[in-house]
Coordinates of C-alpha atoms in Angstrom, one line a residue:
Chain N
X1 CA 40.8 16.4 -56.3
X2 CA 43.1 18.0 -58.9
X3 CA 42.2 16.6 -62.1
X4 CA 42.5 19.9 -63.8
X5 CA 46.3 19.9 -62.8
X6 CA 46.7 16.9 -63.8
X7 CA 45.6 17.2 -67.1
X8 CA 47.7 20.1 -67.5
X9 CA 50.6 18.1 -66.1
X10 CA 50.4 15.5 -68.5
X11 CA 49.2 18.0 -71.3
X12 CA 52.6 19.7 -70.7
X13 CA 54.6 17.0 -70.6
X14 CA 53.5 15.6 -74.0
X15 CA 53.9 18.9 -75.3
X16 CA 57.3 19.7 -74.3
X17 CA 58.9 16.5 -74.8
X18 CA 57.3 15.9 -78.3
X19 CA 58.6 19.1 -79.5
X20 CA 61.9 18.7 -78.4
X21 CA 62.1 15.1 -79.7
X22 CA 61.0 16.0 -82.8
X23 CA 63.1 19.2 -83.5
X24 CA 66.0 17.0 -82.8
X25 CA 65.1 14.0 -84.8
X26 CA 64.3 16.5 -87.8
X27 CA 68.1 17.6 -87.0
X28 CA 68.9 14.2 -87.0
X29 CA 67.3 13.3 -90.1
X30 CA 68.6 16.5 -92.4
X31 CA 72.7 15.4 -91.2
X32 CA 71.8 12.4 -92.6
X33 CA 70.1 13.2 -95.9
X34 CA 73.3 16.0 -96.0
X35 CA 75.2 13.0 -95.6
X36 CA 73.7 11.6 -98.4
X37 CA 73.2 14.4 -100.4
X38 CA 75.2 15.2 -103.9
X39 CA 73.9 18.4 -104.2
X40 CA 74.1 21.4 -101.8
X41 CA 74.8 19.6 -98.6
X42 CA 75.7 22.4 -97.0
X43 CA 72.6 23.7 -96.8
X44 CA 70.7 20.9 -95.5
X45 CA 73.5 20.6 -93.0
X46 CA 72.9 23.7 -91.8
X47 CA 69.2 23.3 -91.7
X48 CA 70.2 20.5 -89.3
X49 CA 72.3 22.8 -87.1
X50 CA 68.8 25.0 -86.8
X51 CA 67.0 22.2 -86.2
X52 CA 69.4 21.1 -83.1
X53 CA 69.5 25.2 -82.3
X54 CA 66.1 25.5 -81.9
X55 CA 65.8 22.6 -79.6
X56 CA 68.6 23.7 -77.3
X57 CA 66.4 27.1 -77.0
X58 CA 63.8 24.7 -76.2
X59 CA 65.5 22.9 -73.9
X60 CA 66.8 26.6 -72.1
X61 CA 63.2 27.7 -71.8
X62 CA 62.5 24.9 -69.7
X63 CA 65.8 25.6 -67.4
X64 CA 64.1 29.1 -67.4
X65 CA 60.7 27.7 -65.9
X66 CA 62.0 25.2 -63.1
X67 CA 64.8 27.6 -61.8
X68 CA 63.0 29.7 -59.8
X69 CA 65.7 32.9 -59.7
X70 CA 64.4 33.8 -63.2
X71 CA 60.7 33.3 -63.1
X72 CA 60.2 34.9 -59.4
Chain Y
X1 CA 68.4 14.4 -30.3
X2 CA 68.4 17.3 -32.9
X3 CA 72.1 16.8 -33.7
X4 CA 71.1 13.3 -34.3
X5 CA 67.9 14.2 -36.3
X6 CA 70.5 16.1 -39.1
X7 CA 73.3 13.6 -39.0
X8 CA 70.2 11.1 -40.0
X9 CA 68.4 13.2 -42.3
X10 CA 72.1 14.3 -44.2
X11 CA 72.5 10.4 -44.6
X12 CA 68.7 10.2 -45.9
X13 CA 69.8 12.7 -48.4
X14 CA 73.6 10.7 -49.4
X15 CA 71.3 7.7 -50.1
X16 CA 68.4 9.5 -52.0
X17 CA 71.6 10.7 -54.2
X18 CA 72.6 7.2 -54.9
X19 CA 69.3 5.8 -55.2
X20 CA 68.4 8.6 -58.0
X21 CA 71.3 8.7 -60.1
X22 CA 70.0 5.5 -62.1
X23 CA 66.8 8.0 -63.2
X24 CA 69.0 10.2 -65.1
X25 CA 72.1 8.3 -65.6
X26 CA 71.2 4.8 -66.4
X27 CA 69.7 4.9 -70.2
X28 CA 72.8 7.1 -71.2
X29 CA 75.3 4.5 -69.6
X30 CA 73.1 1.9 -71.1
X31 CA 73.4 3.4 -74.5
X32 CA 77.3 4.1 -73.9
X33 CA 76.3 8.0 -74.8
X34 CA 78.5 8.9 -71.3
X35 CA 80.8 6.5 -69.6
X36 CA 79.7 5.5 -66.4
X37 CA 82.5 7.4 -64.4
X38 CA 81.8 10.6 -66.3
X39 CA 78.0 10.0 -65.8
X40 CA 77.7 10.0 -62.0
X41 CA 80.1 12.9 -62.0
X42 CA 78.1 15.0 -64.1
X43 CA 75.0 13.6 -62.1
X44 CA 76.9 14.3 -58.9
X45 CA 77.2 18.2 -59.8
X46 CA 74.3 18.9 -62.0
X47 CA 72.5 18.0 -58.3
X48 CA 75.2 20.1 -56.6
X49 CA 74.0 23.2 -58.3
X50 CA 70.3 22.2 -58.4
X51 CA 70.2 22.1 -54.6
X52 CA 71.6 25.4 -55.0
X53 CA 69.1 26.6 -57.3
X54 CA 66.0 26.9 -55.7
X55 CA 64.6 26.0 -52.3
X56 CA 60.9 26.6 -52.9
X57 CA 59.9 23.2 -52.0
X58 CA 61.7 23.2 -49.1
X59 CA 59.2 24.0 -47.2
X60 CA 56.5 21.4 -48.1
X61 CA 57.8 18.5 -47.6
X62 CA 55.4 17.2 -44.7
X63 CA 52.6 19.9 -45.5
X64 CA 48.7 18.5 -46.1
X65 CA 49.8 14.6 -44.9
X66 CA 50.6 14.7 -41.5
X67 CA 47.6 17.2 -39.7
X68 CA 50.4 20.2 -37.8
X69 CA 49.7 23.8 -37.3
X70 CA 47.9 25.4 -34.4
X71 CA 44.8 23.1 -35.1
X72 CA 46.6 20.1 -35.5
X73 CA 49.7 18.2 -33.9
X74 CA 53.0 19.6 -33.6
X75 CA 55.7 17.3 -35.2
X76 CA 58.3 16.1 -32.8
X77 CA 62.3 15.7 -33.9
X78 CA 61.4 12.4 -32.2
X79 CA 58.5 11.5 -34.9
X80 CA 60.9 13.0 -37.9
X81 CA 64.0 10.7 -36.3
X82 CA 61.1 8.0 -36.7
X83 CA 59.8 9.1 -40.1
X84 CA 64.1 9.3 -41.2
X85 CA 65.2 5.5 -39.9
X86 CA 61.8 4.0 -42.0
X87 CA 62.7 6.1 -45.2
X88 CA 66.5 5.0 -45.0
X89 CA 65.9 1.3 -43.7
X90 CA 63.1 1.2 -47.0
X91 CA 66.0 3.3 -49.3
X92 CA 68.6 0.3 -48.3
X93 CA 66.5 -2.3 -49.3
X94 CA 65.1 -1.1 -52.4
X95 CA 69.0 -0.6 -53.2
X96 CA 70.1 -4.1 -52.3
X97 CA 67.6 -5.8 -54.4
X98 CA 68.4 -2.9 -57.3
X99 CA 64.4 -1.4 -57.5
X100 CA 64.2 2.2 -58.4
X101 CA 61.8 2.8 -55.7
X102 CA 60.9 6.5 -55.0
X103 CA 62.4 8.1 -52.2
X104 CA 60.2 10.7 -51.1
X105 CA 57.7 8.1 -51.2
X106 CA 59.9 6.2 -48.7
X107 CA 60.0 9.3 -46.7
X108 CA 56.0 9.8 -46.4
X109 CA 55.8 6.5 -45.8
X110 CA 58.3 6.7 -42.7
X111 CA 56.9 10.0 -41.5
X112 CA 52.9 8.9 -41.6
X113 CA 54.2 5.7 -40.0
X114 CA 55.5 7.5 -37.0
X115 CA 52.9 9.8 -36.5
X116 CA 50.3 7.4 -36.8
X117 CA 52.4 5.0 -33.6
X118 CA 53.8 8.5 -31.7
X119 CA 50.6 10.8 -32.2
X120 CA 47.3 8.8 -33.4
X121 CA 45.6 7.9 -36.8
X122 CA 43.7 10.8 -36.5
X123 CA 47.1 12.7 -37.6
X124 CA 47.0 11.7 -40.8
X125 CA 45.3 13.5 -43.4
X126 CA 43.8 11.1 -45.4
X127 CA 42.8 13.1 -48.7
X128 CA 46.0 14.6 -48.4
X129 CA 47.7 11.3 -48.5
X130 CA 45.8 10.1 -51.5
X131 CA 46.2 13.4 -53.9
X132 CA 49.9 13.5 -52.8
X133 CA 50.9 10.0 -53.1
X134 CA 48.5 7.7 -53.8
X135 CA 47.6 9.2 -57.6
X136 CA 50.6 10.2 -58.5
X137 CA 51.7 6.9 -58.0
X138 CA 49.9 5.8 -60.1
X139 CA 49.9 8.5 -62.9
X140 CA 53.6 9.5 -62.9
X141 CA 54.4 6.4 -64.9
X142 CA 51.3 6.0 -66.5
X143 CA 52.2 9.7 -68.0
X144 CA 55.8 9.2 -68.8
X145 CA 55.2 5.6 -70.1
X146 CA 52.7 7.0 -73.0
X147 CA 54.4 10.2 -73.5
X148 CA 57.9 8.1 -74.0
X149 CA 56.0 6.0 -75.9
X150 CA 54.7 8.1 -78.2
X151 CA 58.1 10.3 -78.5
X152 CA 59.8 7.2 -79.3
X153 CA 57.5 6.5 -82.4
X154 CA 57.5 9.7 -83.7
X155 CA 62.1 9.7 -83.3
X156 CA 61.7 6.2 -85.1
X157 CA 59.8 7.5 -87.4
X158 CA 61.4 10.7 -87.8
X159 CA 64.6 9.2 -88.8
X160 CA 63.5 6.4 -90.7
X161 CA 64.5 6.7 -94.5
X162 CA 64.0 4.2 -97.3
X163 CA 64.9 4.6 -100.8
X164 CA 62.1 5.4 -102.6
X165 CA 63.0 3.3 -105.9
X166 CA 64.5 0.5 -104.2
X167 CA 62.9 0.3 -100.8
X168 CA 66.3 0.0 -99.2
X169 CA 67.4 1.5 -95.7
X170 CA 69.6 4.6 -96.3
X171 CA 71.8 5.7 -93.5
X172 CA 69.6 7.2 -90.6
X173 CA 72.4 8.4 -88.2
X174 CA 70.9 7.2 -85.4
X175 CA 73.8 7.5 -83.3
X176 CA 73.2 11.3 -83.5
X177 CA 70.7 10.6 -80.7
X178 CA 73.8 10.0 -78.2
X179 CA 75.1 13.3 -78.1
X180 CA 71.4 14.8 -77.1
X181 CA 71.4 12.0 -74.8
X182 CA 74.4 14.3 -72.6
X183 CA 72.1 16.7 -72.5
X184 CA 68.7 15.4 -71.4
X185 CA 70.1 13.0 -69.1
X186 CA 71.8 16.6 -67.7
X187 CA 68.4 18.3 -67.4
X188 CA 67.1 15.4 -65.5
X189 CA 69.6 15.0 -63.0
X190 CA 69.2 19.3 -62.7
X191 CA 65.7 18.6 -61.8
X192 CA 66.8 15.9 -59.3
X193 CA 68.8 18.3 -57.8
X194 CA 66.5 21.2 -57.4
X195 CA 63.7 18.9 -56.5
X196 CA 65.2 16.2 -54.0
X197 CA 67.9 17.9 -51.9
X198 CA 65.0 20.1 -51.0
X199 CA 63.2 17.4 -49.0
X200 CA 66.4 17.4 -46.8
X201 CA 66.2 20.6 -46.4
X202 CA 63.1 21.2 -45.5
X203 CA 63.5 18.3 -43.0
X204 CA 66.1 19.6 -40.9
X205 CA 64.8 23.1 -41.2
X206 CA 61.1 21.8 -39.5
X207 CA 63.3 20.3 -36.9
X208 CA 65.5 23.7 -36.2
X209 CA 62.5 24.9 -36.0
X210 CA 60.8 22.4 -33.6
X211 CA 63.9 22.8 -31.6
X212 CA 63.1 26.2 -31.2
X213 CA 66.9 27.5 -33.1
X214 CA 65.2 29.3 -35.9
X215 CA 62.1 31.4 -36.6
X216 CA 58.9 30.0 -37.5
X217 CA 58.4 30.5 -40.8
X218 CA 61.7 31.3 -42.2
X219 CA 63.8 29.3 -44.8
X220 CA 66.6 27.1 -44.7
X221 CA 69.4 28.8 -43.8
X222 CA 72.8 28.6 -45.5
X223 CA 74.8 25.8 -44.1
X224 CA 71.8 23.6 -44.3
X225 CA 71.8 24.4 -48.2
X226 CA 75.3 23.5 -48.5
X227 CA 75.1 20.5 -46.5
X228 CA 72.0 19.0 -48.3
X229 CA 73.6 19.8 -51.3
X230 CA 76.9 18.1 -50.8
X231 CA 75.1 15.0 -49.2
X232 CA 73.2 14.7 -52.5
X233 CA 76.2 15.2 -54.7
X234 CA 78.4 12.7 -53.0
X235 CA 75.2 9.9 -52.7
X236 CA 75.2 10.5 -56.7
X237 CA 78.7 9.8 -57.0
X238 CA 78.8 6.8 -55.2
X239 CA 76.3 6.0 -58.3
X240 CA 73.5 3.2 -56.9
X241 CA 74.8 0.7 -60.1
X242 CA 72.4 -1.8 -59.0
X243 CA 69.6 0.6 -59.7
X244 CA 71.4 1.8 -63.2
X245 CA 71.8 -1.5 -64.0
X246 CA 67.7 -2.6 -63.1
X247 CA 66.6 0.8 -65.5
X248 CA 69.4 0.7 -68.0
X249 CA 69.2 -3.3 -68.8
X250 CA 66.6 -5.1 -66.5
X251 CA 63.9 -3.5 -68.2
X252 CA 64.4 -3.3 -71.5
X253 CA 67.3 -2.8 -73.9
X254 CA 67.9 0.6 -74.9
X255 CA 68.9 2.2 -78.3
X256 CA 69.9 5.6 -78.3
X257 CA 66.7 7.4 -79.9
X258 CA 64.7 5.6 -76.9
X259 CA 67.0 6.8 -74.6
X260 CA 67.0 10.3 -76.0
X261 CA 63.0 9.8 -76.0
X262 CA 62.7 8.5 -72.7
X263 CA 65.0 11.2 -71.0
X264 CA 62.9 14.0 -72.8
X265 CA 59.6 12.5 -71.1
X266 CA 61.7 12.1 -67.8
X267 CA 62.8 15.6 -68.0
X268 CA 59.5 17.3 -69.2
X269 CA 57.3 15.4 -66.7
X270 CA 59.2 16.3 -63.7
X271 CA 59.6 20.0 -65.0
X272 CA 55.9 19.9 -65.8
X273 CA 54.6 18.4 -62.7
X274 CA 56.7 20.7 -60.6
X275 CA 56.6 23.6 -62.1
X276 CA 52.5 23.4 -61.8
X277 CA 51.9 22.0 -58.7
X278 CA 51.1 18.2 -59.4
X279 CA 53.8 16.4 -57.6
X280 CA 55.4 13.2 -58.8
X281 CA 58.2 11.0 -57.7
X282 CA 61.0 11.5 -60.4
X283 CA 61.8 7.5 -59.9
X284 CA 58.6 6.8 -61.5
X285 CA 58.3 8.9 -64.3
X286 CA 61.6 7.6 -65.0
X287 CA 60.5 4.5 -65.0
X288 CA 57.4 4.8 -66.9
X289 CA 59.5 6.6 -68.9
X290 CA 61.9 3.6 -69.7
X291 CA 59.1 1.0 -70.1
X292 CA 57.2 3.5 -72.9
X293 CA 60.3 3.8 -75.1
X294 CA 60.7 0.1 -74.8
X295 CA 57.5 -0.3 -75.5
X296 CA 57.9 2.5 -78.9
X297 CA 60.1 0.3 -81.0
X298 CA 59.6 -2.4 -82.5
X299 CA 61.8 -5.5 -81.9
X300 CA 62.0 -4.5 -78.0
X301 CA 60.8 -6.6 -76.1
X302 CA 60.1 -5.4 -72.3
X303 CA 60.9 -7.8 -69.4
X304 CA 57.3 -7.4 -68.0
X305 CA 58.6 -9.7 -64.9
X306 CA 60.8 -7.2 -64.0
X307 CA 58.4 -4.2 -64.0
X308 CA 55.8 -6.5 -61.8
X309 CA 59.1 -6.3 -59.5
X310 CA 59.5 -2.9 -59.3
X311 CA 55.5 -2.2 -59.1
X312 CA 55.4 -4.1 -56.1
X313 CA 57.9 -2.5 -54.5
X314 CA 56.2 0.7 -54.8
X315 CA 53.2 -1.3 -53.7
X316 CA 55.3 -1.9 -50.5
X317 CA 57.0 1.4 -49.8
X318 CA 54.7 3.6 -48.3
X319 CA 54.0 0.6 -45.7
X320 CA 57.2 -0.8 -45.3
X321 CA 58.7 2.7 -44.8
X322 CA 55.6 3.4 -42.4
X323 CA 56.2 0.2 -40.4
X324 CA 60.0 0.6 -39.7
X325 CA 58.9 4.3 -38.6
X326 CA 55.7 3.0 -36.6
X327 CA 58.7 0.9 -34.3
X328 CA 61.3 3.4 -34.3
X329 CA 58.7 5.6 -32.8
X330 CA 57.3 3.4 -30.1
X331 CA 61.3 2.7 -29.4
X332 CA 61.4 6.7 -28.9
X333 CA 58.9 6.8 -26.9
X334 CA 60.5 5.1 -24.0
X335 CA 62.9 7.8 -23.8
X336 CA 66.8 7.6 -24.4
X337 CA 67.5 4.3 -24.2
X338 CA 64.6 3.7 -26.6
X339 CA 66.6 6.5 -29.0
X340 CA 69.7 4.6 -28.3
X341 CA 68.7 1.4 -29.0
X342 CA 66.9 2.6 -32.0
X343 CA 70.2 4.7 -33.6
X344 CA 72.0 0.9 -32.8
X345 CA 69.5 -1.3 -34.2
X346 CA 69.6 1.0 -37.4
X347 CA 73.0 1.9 -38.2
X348 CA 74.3 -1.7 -37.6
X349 CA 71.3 -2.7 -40.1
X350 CA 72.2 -0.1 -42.5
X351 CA 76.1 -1.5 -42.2
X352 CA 74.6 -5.1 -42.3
X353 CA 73.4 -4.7 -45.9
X354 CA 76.0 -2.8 -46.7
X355 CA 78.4 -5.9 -46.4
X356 CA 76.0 -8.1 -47.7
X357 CA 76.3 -6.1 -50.8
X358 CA 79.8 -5.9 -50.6
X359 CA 79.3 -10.1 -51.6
X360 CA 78.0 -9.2 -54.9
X361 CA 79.7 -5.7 -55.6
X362 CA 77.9 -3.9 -58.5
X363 CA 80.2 -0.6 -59.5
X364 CA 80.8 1.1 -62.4
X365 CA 82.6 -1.2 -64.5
X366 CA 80.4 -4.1 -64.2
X367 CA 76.6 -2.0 -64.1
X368 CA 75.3 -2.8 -67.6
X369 CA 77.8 -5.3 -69.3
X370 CA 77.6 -7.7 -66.8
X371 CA 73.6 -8.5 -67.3
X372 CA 74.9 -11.1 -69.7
X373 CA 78.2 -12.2 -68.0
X374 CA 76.1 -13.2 -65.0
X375 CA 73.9 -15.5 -66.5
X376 CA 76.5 -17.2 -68.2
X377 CA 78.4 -17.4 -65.3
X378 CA 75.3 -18.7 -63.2
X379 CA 74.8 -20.9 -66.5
X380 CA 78.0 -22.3 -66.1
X381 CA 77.7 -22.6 -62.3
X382 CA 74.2 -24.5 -62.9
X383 CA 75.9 -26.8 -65.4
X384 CA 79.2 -27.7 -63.6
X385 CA 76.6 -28.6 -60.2
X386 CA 74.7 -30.9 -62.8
X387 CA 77.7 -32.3 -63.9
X388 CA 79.3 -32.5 -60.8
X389 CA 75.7 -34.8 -59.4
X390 CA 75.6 -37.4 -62.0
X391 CA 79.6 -37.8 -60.9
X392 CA 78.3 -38.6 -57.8
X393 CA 75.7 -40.8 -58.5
X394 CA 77.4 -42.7 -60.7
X395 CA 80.4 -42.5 -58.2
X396 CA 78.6 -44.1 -55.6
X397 CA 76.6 -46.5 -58.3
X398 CA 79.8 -47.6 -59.2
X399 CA 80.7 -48.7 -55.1
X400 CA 77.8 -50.2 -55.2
X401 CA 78.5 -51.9 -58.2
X402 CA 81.8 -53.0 -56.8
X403 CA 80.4 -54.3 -53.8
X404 CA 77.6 -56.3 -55.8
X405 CA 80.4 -57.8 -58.1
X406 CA 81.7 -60.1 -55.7
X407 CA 78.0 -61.7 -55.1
X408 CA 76.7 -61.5 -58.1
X409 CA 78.2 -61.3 -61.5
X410 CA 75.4 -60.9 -63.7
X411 CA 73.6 -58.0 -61.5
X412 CA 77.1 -56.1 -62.1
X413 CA 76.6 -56.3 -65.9
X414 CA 73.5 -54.5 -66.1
X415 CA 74.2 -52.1 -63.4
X416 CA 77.2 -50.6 -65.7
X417 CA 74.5 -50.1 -68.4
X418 CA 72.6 -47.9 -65.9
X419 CA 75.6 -45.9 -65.0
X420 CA 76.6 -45.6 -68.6
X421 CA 73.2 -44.3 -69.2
X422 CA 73.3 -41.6 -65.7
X423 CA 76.9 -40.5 -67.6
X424 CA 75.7 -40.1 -71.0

């Protein structure tokens, strides 16, 4: 039996979609503290914009593993 | 036969399209992040391109169930058409009553169903069945229900901001969700795509192959890439909005930060599980997927009956499938007519429920909104037959009542305090 794979399988999964949700509900979070925010806004906002960034890169590194034209 | 074989095995793919658009479309529609129009059409060509992608699994779509190879038996176009009119029969069904039911399961089911009547039992390879179907089954949503579960606590959480003098909510911007909603819902119906047009594929490809057309060994050639491809795209167009409607509403209502949760899990689980060799069915994960990030906020309440539903349908798809392919190949084995009778028998029960359905018509503009419209229709319809039955009765009380009057005055007095009472 594959239990190994199937610990990675589910090992991956929670790892992958809990970074992705979390980037992007940190993003989510900062555009509404900028939205708050008196001071400096832009900053935070554009903390937000990294946070969102960084999850679309993780999001592309996942497109990178299933398509099989870049990884073989 | 073959001709028929890939006419059957193109319409397997159009309604594996449909019947797998609700896994990445539904919670978007549900959480009006894409309308449902411009859903399936981004469904429809996100699977388009993700036939396109890759055709690794092509190839192993019957490989470690059914026993084939030198050692083994040699699989028929005869025991695929078999294996194709279970999966499809199973696909419509599943449709009509609006389960997300997996359809590669539907397609084992079929296939081991007719090897089992056209070969032997000793086809089957039992430990294969059970690592390839039997636990993922039952992990895929056990996997993607905690993992959505989990991601869905950590967005509420995330995002959740009180004022720390007053204790009062401060805007959260939850709707910011919707707009990553386009994008995971995209990545899962890309994953579809490069997953399940490849079962086609590899289908018609083993029966070039049996046919003796193409080379042992070699991989689907072009036109049968297009052709899987476009029969996927066009199934996902057509949208299966009973299915979006069961995984977008019947289950559990969904905010946007569940839906971005639950797609995430989707997305990941598939990616993971295919990308390192554990298979499982997209429809569950997605499912699992749905019930965890109802399950990860508080307030939602998840329609448990429904999800018993849906379980026993899975429960019933690897049989049910097997059955109708067990029949279809006995029918095949009595030679052409058998084939004949069996193409009939199927296509007129494929049409069949595709009028029936025609009587309750779920499209795109009444998938989600009309969970509640429905009941309050069938409220209303419930209502106006009660109403409509005490009329009656004290319709016919009050013929009786006239009839009575004549003999007997004082009977006639109390019954109008009955009927009174019936109209009250």
């Amino acid at each position: 039996m594959k239990w190994l794979e199937l610990v990675t399988v589910a090992g991956a999964t929670l790892a992958s979609a809990v970074t992705v949700v979390v980037l992007y509900s940190l993003g989510v979070r900062l555009t509404a503290i900028a939205g708050d925010a008196q001071a400096s806004p832009g900053f935070k906002k554009s903390l937000a914009y990294v946070c969102f960034g960084l999850c679309g890169v993780a999001v592309l590194f996942g497109l990178y593993l299933i398509i099989p034209y870049f990884s073989g | 036969m073959v001709a028929l074989v890939i006419a059957l095995a193109l319409f397997f793919d159009f309604t594996n399209g449909f019947h797998d658009t609700a896994n990445a479309m539904a919670t978007p529609i549900a959480t009006g992040a894409i309308k449902p129009k411009t859903a399936v059409t981004l469904a429809a060509i996100l699977n388009l391109v993700g036939a396109f992608l890759s055709t690794e699994v092509a190839k192993t779509v019957s490989g470690g169930i059914i026993r084939e190879g030198s050692d083994g038996i040699q699989i028929t176009p005869d025991i695929i058409f078999a294996g194709l009119m279970g999966a499809i029969l199973w696909n419509m069904i599943t449709w009509l009553k609006g389960l997300p039911s997996s359809s590669s399961h539907a397609l084992f089911g079929g296939l081991i169903g007719a090897a089992i009547a056209g070969i032997g039992f000793n086809s089957i390879n039992l430990e294969g069945l059970l690592q390839k179907v039997i636990l993922p089954a039952i992990f895929a949503p056990l996997i993607a229900g905690i993992v959505a579960y989990v991601c869905t606590r950590l967005a509420y959480l995330l995002t959740s901001r009180h004022d720390p003098e007053t204790g009062s909510k401060l805007t959260q911007k939850r709707g910011g969700f919707r707009t990553g909603q386009i994008f995971t819902s995209s990545l899962v119906a890309l994953a579809h795509g490069t997953n399940d047009a490849q079962k086609t594929m590899g289908i018609i490809t083993l029966v070039l192959i049996a046919a003796g057309t193409q080379e042992t060994g070699s991989g689907p050639q072009f036109w049968v890439i297009a052709a899987c491809a476009f029969a996927i795209a066009i199934g996902t167009y057509a949208g299966g909005w009973r299915i979006i409607r069961t995984m977008g509403a019947g289950l559990t209502e969904v905010k946007p930060a569940q839906g971005f949760a639950a797609e995430t899990s989707t997305a990941s689980a598939i990616l993971a599980s295919s990308h390192l060799g554990f298979a499982l069915s997209t429809t569950q994960v997605a499912s699992g997927s749905v019930i965890g990030s109802g399950m990860g906020r508080r307030g939602t309440s998840v329609r448990w009956s429904m999800v018993g539903k849906i379980a026993l349908g899975w429960l019933f798809t690897l049989p049910a499938a097997g059955l109708v392919g067990a029949l279809t190949a006995l029918l095949v084995k009595t030679g052409v007519i058998g084939v004949l009778i069996a193409a009939v028998a199927g296509t007129s029960a494929v049409l069949f429920m595709f009028f029936y359905s025609r009587k309750s018509a779920v499209g795109h503009h009444n998938a989600i909104e009309v969970e509640e419209a429905g009941q309050a229709v069938r409220f209303a319809k419930t209502k106006a037959r009660a109403r409509a039955r005490a009329h009656a009765k004290a319709k016919a009380e009050a013929d009786a009542k006239a009839a009575a009057t004549r003999n007997a005055p004082l009977e006639a007095e109390s019954d109008t305090v009955t009927t009174k009472d019936v109209q009250r």
